[in-house]
Coordinates of C-alpha atoms in Angstrom, one line a residue:
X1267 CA -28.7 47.4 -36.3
X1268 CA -25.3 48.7 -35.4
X1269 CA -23.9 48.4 -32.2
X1270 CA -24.0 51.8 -31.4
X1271 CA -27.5 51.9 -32.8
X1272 CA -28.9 49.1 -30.2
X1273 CA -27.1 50.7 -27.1
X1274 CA -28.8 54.5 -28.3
X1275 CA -32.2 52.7 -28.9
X1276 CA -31.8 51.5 -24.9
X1277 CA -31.7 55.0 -23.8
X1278 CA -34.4 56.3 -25.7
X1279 CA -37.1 57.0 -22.9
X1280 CA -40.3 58.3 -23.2
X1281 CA -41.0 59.8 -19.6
X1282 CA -39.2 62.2 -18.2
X1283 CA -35.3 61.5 -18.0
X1284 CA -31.9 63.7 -17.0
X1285 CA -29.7 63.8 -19.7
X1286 CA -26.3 62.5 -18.9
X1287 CA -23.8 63.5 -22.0
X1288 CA -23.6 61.8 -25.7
X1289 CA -22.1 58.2 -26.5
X1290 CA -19.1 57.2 -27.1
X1291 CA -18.1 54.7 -29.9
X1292 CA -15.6 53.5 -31.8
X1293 CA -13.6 56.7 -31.0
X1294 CA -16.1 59.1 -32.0
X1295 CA -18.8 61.2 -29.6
X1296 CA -22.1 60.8 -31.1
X1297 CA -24.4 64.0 -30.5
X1298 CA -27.4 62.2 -31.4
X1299 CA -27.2 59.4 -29.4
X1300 CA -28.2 60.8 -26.2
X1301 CA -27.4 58.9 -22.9
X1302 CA -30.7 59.4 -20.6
X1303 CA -31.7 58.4 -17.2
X1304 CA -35.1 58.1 -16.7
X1305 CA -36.4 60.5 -13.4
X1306 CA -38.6 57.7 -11.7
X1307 CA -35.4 55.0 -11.7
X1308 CA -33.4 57.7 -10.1
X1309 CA -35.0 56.3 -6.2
X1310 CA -33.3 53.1 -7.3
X1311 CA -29.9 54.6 -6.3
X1312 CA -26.8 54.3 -8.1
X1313 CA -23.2 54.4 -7.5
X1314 CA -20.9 57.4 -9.1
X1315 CA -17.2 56.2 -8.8
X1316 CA -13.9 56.8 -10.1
X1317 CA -10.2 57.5 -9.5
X1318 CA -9.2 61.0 -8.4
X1319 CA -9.5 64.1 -10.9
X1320 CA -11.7 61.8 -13.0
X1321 CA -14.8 64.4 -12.6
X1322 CA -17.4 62.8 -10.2
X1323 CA -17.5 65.8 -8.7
X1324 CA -18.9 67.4 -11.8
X1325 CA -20.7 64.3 -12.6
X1326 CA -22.4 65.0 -9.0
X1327 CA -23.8 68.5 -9.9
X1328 CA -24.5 67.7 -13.8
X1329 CA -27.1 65.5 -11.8
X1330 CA -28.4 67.5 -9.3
X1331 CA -29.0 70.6 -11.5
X1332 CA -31.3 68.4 -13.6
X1333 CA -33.2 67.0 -10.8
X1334 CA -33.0 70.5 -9.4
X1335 CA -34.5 71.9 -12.6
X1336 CA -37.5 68.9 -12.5
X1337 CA -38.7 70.2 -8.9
X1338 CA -36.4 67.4 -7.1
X1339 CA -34.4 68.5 -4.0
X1340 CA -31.1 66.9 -3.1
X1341 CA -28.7 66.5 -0.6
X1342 CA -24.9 67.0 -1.6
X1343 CA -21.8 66.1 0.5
X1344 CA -19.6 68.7 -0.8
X1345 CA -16.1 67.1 1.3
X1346 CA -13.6 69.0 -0.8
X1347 CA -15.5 72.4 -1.1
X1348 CA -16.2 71.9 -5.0
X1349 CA -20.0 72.3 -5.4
X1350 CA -20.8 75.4 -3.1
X1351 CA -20.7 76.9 -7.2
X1352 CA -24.2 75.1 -7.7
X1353 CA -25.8 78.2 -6.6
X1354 CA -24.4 80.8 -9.0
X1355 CA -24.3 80.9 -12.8
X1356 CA -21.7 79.3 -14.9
X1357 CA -18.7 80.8 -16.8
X1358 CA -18.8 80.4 -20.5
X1359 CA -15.6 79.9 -21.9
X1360 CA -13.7 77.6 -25.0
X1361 CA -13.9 74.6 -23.3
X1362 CA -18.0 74.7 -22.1
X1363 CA -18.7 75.6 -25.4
X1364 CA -16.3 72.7 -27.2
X1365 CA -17.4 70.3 -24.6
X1366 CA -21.6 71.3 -25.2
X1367 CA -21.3 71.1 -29.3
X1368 CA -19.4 67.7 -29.1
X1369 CA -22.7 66.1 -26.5
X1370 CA -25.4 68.1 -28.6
X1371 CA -26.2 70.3 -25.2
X1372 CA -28.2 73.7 -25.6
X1373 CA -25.9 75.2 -22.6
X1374 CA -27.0 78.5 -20.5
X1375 CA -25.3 79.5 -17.6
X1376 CA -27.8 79.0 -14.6
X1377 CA -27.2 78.7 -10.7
X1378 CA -29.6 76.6 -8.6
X1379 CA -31.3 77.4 -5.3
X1380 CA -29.3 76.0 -2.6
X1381 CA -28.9 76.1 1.2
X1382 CA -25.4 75.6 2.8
X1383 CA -25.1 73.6 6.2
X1384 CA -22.3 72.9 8.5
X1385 CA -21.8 70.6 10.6
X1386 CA -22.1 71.8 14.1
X1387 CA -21.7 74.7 12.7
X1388 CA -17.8 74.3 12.1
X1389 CA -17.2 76.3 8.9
X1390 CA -19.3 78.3 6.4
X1391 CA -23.4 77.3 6.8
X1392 CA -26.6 76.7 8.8
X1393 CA -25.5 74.8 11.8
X1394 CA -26.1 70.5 11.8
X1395 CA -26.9 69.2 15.1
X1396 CA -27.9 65.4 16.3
X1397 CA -28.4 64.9 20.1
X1398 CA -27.0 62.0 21.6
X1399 CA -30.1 60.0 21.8
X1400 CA -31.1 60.6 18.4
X1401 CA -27.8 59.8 16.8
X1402 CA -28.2 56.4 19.0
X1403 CA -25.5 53.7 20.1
X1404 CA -24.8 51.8 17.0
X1405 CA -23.9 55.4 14.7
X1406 CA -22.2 56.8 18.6
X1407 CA -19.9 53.4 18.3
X1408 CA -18.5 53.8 15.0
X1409 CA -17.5 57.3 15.8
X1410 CA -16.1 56.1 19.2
X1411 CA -14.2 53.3 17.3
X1412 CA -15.4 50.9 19.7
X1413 CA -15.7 46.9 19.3
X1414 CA -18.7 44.7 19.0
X1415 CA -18.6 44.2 22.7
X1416 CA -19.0 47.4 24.3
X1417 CA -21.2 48.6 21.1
X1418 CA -23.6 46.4 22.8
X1419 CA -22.7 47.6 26.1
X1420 CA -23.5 51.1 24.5
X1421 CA -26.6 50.1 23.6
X1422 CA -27.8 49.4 27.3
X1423 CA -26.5 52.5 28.8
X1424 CA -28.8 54.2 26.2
X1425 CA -31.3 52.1 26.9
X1426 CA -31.2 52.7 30.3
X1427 CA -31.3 56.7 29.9
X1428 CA -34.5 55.8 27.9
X1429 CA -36.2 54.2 31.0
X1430 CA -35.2 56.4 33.6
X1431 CA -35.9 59.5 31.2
X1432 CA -32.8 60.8 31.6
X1433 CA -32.4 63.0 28.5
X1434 CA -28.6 62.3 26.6
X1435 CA -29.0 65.6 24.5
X1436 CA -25.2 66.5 24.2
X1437 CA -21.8 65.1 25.0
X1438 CA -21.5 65.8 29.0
X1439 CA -25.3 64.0 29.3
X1440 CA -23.9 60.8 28.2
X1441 CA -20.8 61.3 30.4
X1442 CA -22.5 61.9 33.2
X1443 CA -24.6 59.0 32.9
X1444 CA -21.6 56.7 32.1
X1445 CA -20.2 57.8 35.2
X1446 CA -22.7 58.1 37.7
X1447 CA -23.3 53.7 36.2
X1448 CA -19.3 53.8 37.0
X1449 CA -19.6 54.9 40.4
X1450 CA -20.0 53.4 44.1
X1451 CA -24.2 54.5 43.9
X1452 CA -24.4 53.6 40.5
X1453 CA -22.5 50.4 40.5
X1454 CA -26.5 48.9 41.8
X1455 CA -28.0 50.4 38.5
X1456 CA -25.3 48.8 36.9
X1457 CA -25.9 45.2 37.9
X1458 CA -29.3 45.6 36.6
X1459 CA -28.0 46.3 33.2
X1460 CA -27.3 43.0 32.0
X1461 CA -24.2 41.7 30.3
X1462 CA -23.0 45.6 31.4
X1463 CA -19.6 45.4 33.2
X1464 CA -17.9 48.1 35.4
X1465 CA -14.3 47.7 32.9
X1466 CA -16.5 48.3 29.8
X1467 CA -18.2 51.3 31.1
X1468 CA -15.2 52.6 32.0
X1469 CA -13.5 52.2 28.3
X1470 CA -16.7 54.0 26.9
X1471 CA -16.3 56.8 29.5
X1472 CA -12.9 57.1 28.6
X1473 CA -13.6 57.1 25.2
X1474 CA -16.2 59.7 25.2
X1475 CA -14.1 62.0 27.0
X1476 CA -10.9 61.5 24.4
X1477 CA -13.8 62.1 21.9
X1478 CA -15.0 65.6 23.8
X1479 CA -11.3 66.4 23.8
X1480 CA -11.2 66.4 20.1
X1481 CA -13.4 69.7 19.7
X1482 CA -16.4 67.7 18.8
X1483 CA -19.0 68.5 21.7
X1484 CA -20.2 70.8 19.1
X1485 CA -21.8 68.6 16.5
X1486 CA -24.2 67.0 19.6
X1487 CA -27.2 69.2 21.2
X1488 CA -30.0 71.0 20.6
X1489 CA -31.6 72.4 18.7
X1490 CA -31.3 69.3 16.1
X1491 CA -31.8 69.5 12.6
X1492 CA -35.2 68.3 11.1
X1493 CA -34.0 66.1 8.0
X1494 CA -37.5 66.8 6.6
X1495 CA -35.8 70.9 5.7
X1496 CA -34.0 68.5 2.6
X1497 CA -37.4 68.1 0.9
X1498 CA -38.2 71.6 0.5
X1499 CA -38.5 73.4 -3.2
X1500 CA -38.3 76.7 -3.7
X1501 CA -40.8 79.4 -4.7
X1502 CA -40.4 78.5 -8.7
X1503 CA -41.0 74.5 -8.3
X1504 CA -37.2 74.0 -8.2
X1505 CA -35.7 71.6 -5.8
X1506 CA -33.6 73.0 -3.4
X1507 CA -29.8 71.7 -3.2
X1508 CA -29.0 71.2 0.3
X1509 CA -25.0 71.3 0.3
X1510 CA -23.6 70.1 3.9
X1511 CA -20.0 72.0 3.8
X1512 CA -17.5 69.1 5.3
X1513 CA -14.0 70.9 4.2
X1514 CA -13.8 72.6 7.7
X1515 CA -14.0 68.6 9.0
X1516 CA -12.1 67.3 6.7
X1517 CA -10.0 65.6 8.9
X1518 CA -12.8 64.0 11.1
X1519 CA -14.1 61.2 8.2
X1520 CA -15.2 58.9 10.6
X1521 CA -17.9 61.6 11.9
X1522 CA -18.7 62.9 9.0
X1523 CA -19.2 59.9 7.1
X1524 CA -21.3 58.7 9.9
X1525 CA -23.2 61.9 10.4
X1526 CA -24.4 61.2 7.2
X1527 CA -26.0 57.9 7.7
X1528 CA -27.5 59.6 10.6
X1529 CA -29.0 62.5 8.3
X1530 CA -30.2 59.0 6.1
X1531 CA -31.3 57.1 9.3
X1532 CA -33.5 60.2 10.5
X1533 CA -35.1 60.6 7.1
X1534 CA -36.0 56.9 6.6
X1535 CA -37.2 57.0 10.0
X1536 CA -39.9 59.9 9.7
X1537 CA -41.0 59.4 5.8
X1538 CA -43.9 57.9 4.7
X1539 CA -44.1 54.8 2.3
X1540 CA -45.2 55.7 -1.2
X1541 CA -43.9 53.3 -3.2
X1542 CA -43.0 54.0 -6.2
X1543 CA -43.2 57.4 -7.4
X1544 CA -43.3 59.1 -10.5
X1545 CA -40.1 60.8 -8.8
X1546 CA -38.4 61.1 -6.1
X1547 CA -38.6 62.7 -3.2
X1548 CA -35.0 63.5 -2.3
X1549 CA -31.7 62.4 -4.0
X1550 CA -28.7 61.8 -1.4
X1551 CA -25.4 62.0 -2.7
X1552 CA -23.4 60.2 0.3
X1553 CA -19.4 61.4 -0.9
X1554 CA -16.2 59.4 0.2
X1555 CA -18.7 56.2 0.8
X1556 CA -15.8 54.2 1.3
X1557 CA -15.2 56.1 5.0
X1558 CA -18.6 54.5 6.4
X1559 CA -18.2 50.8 5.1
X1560 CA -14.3 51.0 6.7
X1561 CA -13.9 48.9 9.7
X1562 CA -18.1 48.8 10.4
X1563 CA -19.4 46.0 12.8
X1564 CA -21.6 43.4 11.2
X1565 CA -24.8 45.2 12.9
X1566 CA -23.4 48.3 11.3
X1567 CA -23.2 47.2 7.7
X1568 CA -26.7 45.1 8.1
X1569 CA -28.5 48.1 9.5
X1570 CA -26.8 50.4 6.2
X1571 CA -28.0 47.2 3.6
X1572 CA -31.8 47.3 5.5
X1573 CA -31.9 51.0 5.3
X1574 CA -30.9 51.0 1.4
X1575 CA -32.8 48.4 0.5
X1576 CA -36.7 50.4 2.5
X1577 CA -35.9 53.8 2.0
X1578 CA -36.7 53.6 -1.6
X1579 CA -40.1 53.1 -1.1
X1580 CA -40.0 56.1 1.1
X1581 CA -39.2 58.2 -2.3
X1582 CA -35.6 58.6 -1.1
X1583 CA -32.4 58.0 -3.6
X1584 CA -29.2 56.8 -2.7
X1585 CA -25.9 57.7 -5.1
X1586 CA -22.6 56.2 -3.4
X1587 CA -19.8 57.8 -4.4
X1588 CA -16.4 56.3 -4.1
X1589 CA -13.4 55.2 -6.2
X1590 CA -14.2 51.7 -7.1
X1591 CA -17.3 49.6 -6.7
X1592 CA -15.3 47.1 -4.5
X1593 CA -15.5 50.3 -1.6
X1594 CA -19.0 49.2 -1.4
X1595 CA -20.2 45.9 0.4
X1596 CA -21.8 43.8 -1.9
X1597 CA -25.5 43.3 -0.5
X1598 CA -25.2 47.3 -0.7
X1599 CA -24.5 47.4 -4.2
X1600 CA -26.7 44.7 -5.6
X1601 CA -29.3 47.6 -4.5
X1602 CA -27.3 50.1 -6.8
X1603 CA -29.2 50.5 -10.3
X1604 CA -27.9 53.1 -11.5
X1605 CA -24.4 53.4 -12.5
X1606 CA -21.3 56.0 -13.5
X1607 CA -18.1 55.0 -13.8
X1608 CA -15.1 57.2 -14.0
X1609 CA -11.7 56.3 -15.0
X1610 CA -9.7 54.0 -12.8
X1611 CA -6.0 53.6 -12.8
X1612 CA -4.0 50.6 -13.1
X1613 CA -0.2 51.2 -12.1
X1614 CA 0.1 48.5 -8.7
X1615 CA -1.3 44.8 -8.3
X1616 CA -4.2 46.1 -6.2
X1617 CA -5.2 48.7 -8.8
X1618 CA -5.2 45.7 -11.5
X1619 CA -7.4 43.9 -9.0
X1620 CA -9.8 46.6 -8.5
X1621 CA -10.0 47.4 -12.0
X1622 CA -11.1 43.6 -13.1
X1623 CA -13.8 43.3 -10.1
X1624 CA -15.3 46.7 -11.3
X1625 CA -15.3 44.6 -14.8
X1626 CA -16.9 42.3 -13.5
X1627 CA -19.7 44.2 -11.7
X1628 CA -21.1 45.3 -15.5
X1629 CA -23.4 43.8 -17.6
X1630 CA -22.2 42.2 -20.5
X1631 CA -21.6 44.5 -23.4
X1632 CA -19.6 44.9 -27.0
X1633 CA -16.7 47.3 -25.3
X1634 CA -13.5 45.8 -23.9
X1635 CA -14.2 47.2 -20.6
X1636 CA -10.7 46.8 -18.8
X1637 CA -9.2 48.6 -21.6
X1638 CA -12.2 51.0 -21.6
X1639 CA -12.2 51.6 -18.0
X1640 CA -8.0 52.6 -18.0
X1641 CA -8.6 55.4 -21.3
X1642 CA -11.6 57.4 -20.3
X1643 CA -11.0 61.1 -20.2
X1644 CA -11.9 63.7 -17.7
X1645 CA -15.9 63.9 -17.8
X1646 CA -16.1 60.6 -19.4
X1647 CA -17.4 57.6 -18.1
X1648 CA -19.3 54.0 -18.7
X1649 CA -22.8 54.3 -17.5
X1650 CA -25.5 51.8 -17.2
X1651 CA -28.9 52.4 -16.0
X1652 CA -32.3 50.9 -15.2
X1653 CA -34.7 52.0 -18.0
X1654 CA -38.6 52.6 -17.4
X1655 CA -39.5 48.8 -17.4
X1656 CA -36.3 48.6 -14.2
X1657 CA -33.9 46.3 -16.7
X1658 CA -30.4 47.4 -16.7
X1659 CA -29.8 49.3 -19.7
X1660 CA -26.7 48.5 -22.6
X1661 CA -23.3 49.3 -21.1
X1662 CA -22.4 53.0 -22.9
X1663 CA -19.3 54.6 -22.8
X1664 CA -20.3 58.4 -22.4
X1665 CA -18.7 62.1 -23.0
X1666 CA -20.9 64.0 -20.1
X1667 CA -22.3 67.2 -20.7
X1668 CA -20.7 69.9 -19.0
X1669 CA -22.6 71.3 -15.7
X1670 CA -24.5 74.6 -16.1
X1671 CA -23.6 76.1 -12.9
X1672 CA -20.3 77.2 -11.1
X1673 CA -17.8 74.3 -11.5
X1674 CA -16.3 75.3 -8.4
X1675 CA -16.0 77.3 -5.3
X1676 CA -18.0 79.9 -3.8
X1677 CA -16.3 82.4 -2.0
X1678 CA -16.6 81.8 2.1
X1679 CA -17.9 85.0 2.7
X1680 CA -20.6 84.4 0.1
X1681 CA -21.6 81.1 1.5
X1682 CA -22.0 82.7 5.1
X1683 CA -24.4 85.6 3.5
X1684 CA -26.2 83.1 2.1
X1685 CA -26.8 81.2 5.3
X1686 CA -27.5 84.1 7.4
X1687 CA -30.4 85.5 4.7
X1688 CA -32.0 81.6 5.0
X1689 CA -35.2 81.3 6.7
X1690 CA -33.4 78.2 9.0
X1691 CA -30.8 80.9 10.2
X1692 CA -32.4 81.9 13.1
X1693 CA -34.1 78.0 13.7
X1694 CA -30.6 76.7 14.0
X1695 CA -28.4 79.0 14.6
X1696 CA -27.9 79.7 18.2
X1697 CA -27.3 76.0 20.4
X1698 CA -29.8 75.6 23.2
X1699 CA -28.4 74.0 26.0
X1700 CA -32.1 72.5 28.5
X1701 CA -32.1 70.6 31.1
X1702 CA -30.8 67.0 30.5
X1703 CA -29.1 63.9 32.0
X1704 CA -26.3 66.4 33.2
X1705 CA -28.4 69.0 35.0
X1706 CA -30.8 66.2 36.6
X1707 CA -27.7 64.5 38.0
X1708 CA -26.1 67.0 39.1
X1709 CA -29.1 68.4 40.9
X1710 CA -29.7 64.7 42.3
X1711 CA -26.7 65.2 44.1
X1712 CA -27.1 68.7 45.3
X1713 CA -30.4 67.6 47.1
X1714 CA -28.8 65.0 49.0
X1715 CA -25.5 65.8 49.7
X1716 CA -24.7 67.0 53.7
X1717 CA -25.2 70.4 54.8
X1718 CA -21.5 70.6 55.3
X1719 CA -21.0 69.5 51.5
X1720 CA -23.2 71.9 50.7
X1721 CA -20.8 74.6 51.4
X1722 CA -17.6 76.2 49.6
X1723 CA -15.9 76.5 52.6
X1724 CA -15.4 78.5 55.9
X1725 CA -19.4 78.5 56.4
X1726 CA -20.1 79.6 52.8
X1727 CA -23.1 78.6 50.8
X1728 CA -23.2 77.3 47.7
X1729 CA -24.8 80.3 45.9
X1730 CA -28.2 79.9 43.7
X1731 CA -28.0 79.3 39.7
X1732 CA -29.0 83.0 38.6
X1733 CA -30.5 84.3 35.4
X1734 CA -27.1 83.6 33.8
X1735 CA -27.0 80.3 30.9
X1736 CA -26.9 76.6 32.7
X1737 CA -22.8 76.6 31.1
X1738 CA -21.5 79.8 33.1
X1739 CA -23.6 78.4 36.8
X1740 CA -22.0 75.2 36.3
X1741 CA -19.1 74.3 38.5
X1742 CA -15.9 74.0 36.9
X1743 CA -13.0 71.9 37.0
X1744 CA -9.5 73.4 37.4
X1745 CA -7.2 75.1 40.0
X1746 CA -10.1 76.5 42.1
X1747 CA -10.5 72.9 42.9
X1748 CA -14.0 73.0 42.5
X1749 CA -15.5 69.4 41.2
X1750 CA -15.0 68.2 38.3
X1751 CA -18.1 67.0 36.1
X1752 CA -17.4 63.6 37.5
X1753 CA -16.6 64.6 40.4
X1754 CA -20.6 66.2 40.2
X1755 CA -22.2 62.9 39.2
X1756 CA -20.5 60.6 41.9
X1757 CA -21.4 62.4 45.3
X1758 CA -22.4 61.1 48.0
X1759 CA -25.7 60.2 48.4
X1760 CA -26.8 60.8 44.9
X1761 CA -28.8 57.2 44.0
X1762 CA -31.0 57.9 46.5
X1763 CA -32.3 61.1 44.7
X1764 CA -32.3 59.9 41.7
X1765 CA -34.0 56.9 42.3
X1766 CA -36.7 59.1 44.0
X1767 CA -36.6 61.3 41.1
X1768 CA -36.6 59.5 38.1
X1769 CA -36.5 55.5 39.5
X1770 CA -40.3 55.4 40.5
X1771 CA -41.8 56.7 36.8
X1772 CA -42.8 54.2 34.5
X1773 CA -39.9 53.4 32.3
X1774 CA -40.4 55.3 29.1
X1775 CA -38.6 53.2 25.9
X1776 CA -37.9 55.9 23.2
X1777 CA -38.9 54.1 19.6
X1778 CA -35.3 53.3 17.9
X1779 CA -34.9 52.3 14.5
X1780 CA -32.4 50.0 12.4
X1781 CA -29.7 52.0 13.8
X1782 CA -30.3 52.6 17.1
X1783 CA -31.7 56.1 16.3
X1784 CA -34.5 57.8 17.9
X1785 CA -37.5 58.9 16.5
X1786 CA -37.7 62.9 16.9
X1787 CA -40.0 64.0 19.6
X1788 CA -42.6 66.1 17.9

């Protein structure tokens, strides 16, 4: 047998498979040499990675169409704008057709259902919101760029707010809370926090407000998205593609690239075990992968390497995508069985580098890989695979078949329609604001303030909240020189309320998971 022979005999599934493109050998594209991967491996994760313009992008929504099409939803991370064109037909011009006769594929224009999200609503979609106490301390401190220390210090002020059930639903809940620990009245709470100093509380305070000062306040509150809305087909047995629209946050990758491993963390945390599946429940395509691993704290990158390595048996794939496998820690990609790789260039030292470690993450096979890896054409890569029996498949170079849907952009407008005639529209649209940390602080020191505090002046009263929303009653900040919000949390008097308030109920701990995540309150 041939060597192109053996490597097509170790695609040739039985089950149900996607169908990746047509192999490559010896110079020539072979139409009947199909490279396959099978549909139960596919909650083994994989890792889709290549230099720029190489075509992951396409190589992303050639897969989810098939999974799509074999009543699998999935999750996209569409950072550059590119796959919002998975929900409308393809155009059929030279190069689909040249590109379908040369892999064997039968191609028909077809657009998939999909939903579009944002993230807190910042550009086109369905709104994305965490609260505070959901997204938890360890996800909080990567955004926050803080070090190991006050990560852990983070970790007690949450879990503090857990016991005293003071609710950190947005932004200005943990802020208050930070700075009511900071204060003279809190300073007691604070020495009952152990290993929690005053000068740490006070860099996490100041961080948090440098954060809120970015525009971010946004992506925190209520009402938080259910990760469990990803699972959903729709009314023809399709999977739906969930497509989280990042362009508008584009230059936030630290958030982003965190909010998704909360929007992973949340889903391993509710699933159920099945084990292993005749297919998945969800795929995740987690894009620009290299933006979470960058500067993580060792709980950080543990906590990603024990989530990967359970949620599988929660039904829920993985797919990395990156540049080059190096982007990925290694304990993470041990867990990667599946894999597509793209070009890479070679033009500095480093590249050179990079290119021989991605060599050397392959199986052994007949092709001279280096060379290989430094040829490949746009929409060509070197897959390998875990067949039916979970063995890596034979290394194959691979022409990929071309997607069926738009390969590219949806029109903003287009995307918005789309959201607004969603079912979730009116679920997530419009942010709640209840009462939290914030409000019971605030009202903690409006009970036990004196009269004369009580006052604006010149024997007037402070008036009533009215019917108006909690955001236009509350005192502001500014030239008025009405308190500030931390001015709120530190008066006079206030530990005494709130030890009466909240001190005396039994301390509630909220469930957390490997990430410091809280479990959704049902």
């Amino acid at each position: 047998m041939s060597g192109a022979s053996e490597i097509a005999a170790g695609y040739a599934f039985a089950g149900p498979a996607l169908d990746l493109g047509a192999l490559l050998w010896d110079g020539q594209c072979l139409p009947d040499a199909p490279v396959r991967v099978p549909l139960p491996m596919l909650n083994r994760h994989g890792l889709v990675a290549g230099a720029t313009g190489t075509g992951k992008t396409k190589t992303l929504q050639l897969i989810a169409e098939q999974l799509s099409a074999q009543g699998v939803p999935v999750f996209l991370a569409d950072v550059k704008g590119d796959l919002s064109g998975v929900s409308v037909p393809g155009a059929d011009n030279d190069k689909v057709r040249e590109r379908a006769r040369e892999v064997g594929q039968k191609w028909t224009a077809a657009g998939f259902p999909a939903e579009f999200y944002a993230l807190g609503g910042l550009g086109h979609g369905i709104p994305v919101r965490a609260t505070v106490t959901s997204f938890g301390p360890v996800l909080l401190s990567k955004v926050l760029g803080l070090n190991p220390t006050q990560e852990q210090s983070l970790g007690l002020i949450f879990h503090y707010a857990d016991q005293k059930g003071l609710e950190l639903y947005d932004l200005k809940d943990l802020r208050a809370v930070v700075a009511f620990l900071t204060s003279d009245e809190g300073r007691t709470e604070l020495k009952n926090i152990g290993g929690l100093s005053t000068a740490t509380a006070g860099v996490i305070l100041r961080s948090l407000t440098a954060f809120e000062a970015q525009g971010t306040a946004g992506f925190f509150g209520e009402p938080e998205f259910d990760t469990g809305e990803f699972l959903r087909t729709a009314a023809d047995g399709r999977g739906i593609v969930s497509v989280l629209e990042l362009p508008a946050v584009q230059d936030r990758p630290q958030l982003f690239s965190t909010f998704l491993m909360w929007l992973l963390a949340d889903l391993f945390h509710d699933l159920p075990e099945i084990g292993d599946a005749d297919r998945p429940k969800l795929v995740f395509f987690f894009d620009e992968a290299h933006l979470l691993f960058h500067d993580a704290s060792k709980a950080f990158l543990d906590s990603i390497t024990q989530t990967v390595r359970l949620i599988r048996s929660k039904g829920v794939g993985v797919f990395f995508v990156t540049q080059t496998p190096k982007d990925v820690p290694g304990d993470v990609l041990a867990q990667l069985g599946n894999r597509v790789q793209h070009a890479l260039r070679a033009f500095t030292p480093d590249d050179q580098k990079a290119l021989k470690a991605t060599v050397k993450t392959f199986p052994h096979s007949p092709y001279d890989l280096e060379e290989l890896l430094t040829g490949l054409g746009t929409g060509e890569a070197v897959v390998t695979v875990l067949s039916e029996r979970g063995a890596p498949t034979p290394v194959a170079a691979t022409r990929l078949r071309a997607p069926e849907s738009l390969m590219g952009p949806v029109d903003g407008a287009a995307v918005d329609r789309a959201a607004e005639a969603s079912p979730l529209h009116e679920r997530y649209a419009q942010a709640v604001d209840r009462e939290s940390a914030f409000e019971k602080l605030a009202a903690a020191q409006e009970r036990t303030a004196p009269p004369a505090d009580r006052t604006g002046g010149e024997g007037r009263s402070t008036p009533e909240p009215d019917s108006r929303s909690r955001s236009e009653s509350r005192p502001k900040s500014g030239a008025e020189g009405e308190p500030s919000v931390v001015e709120q949390v530190v008066g006079s008097g206030m530990f005494r309320s709130l030890a009466r308030s909240v001190g005396t109920q039994i301390g509630r701990e909220i469930t957390r998971s490997l990430f410091g995540t809280a479990r959704r309150r049902r």
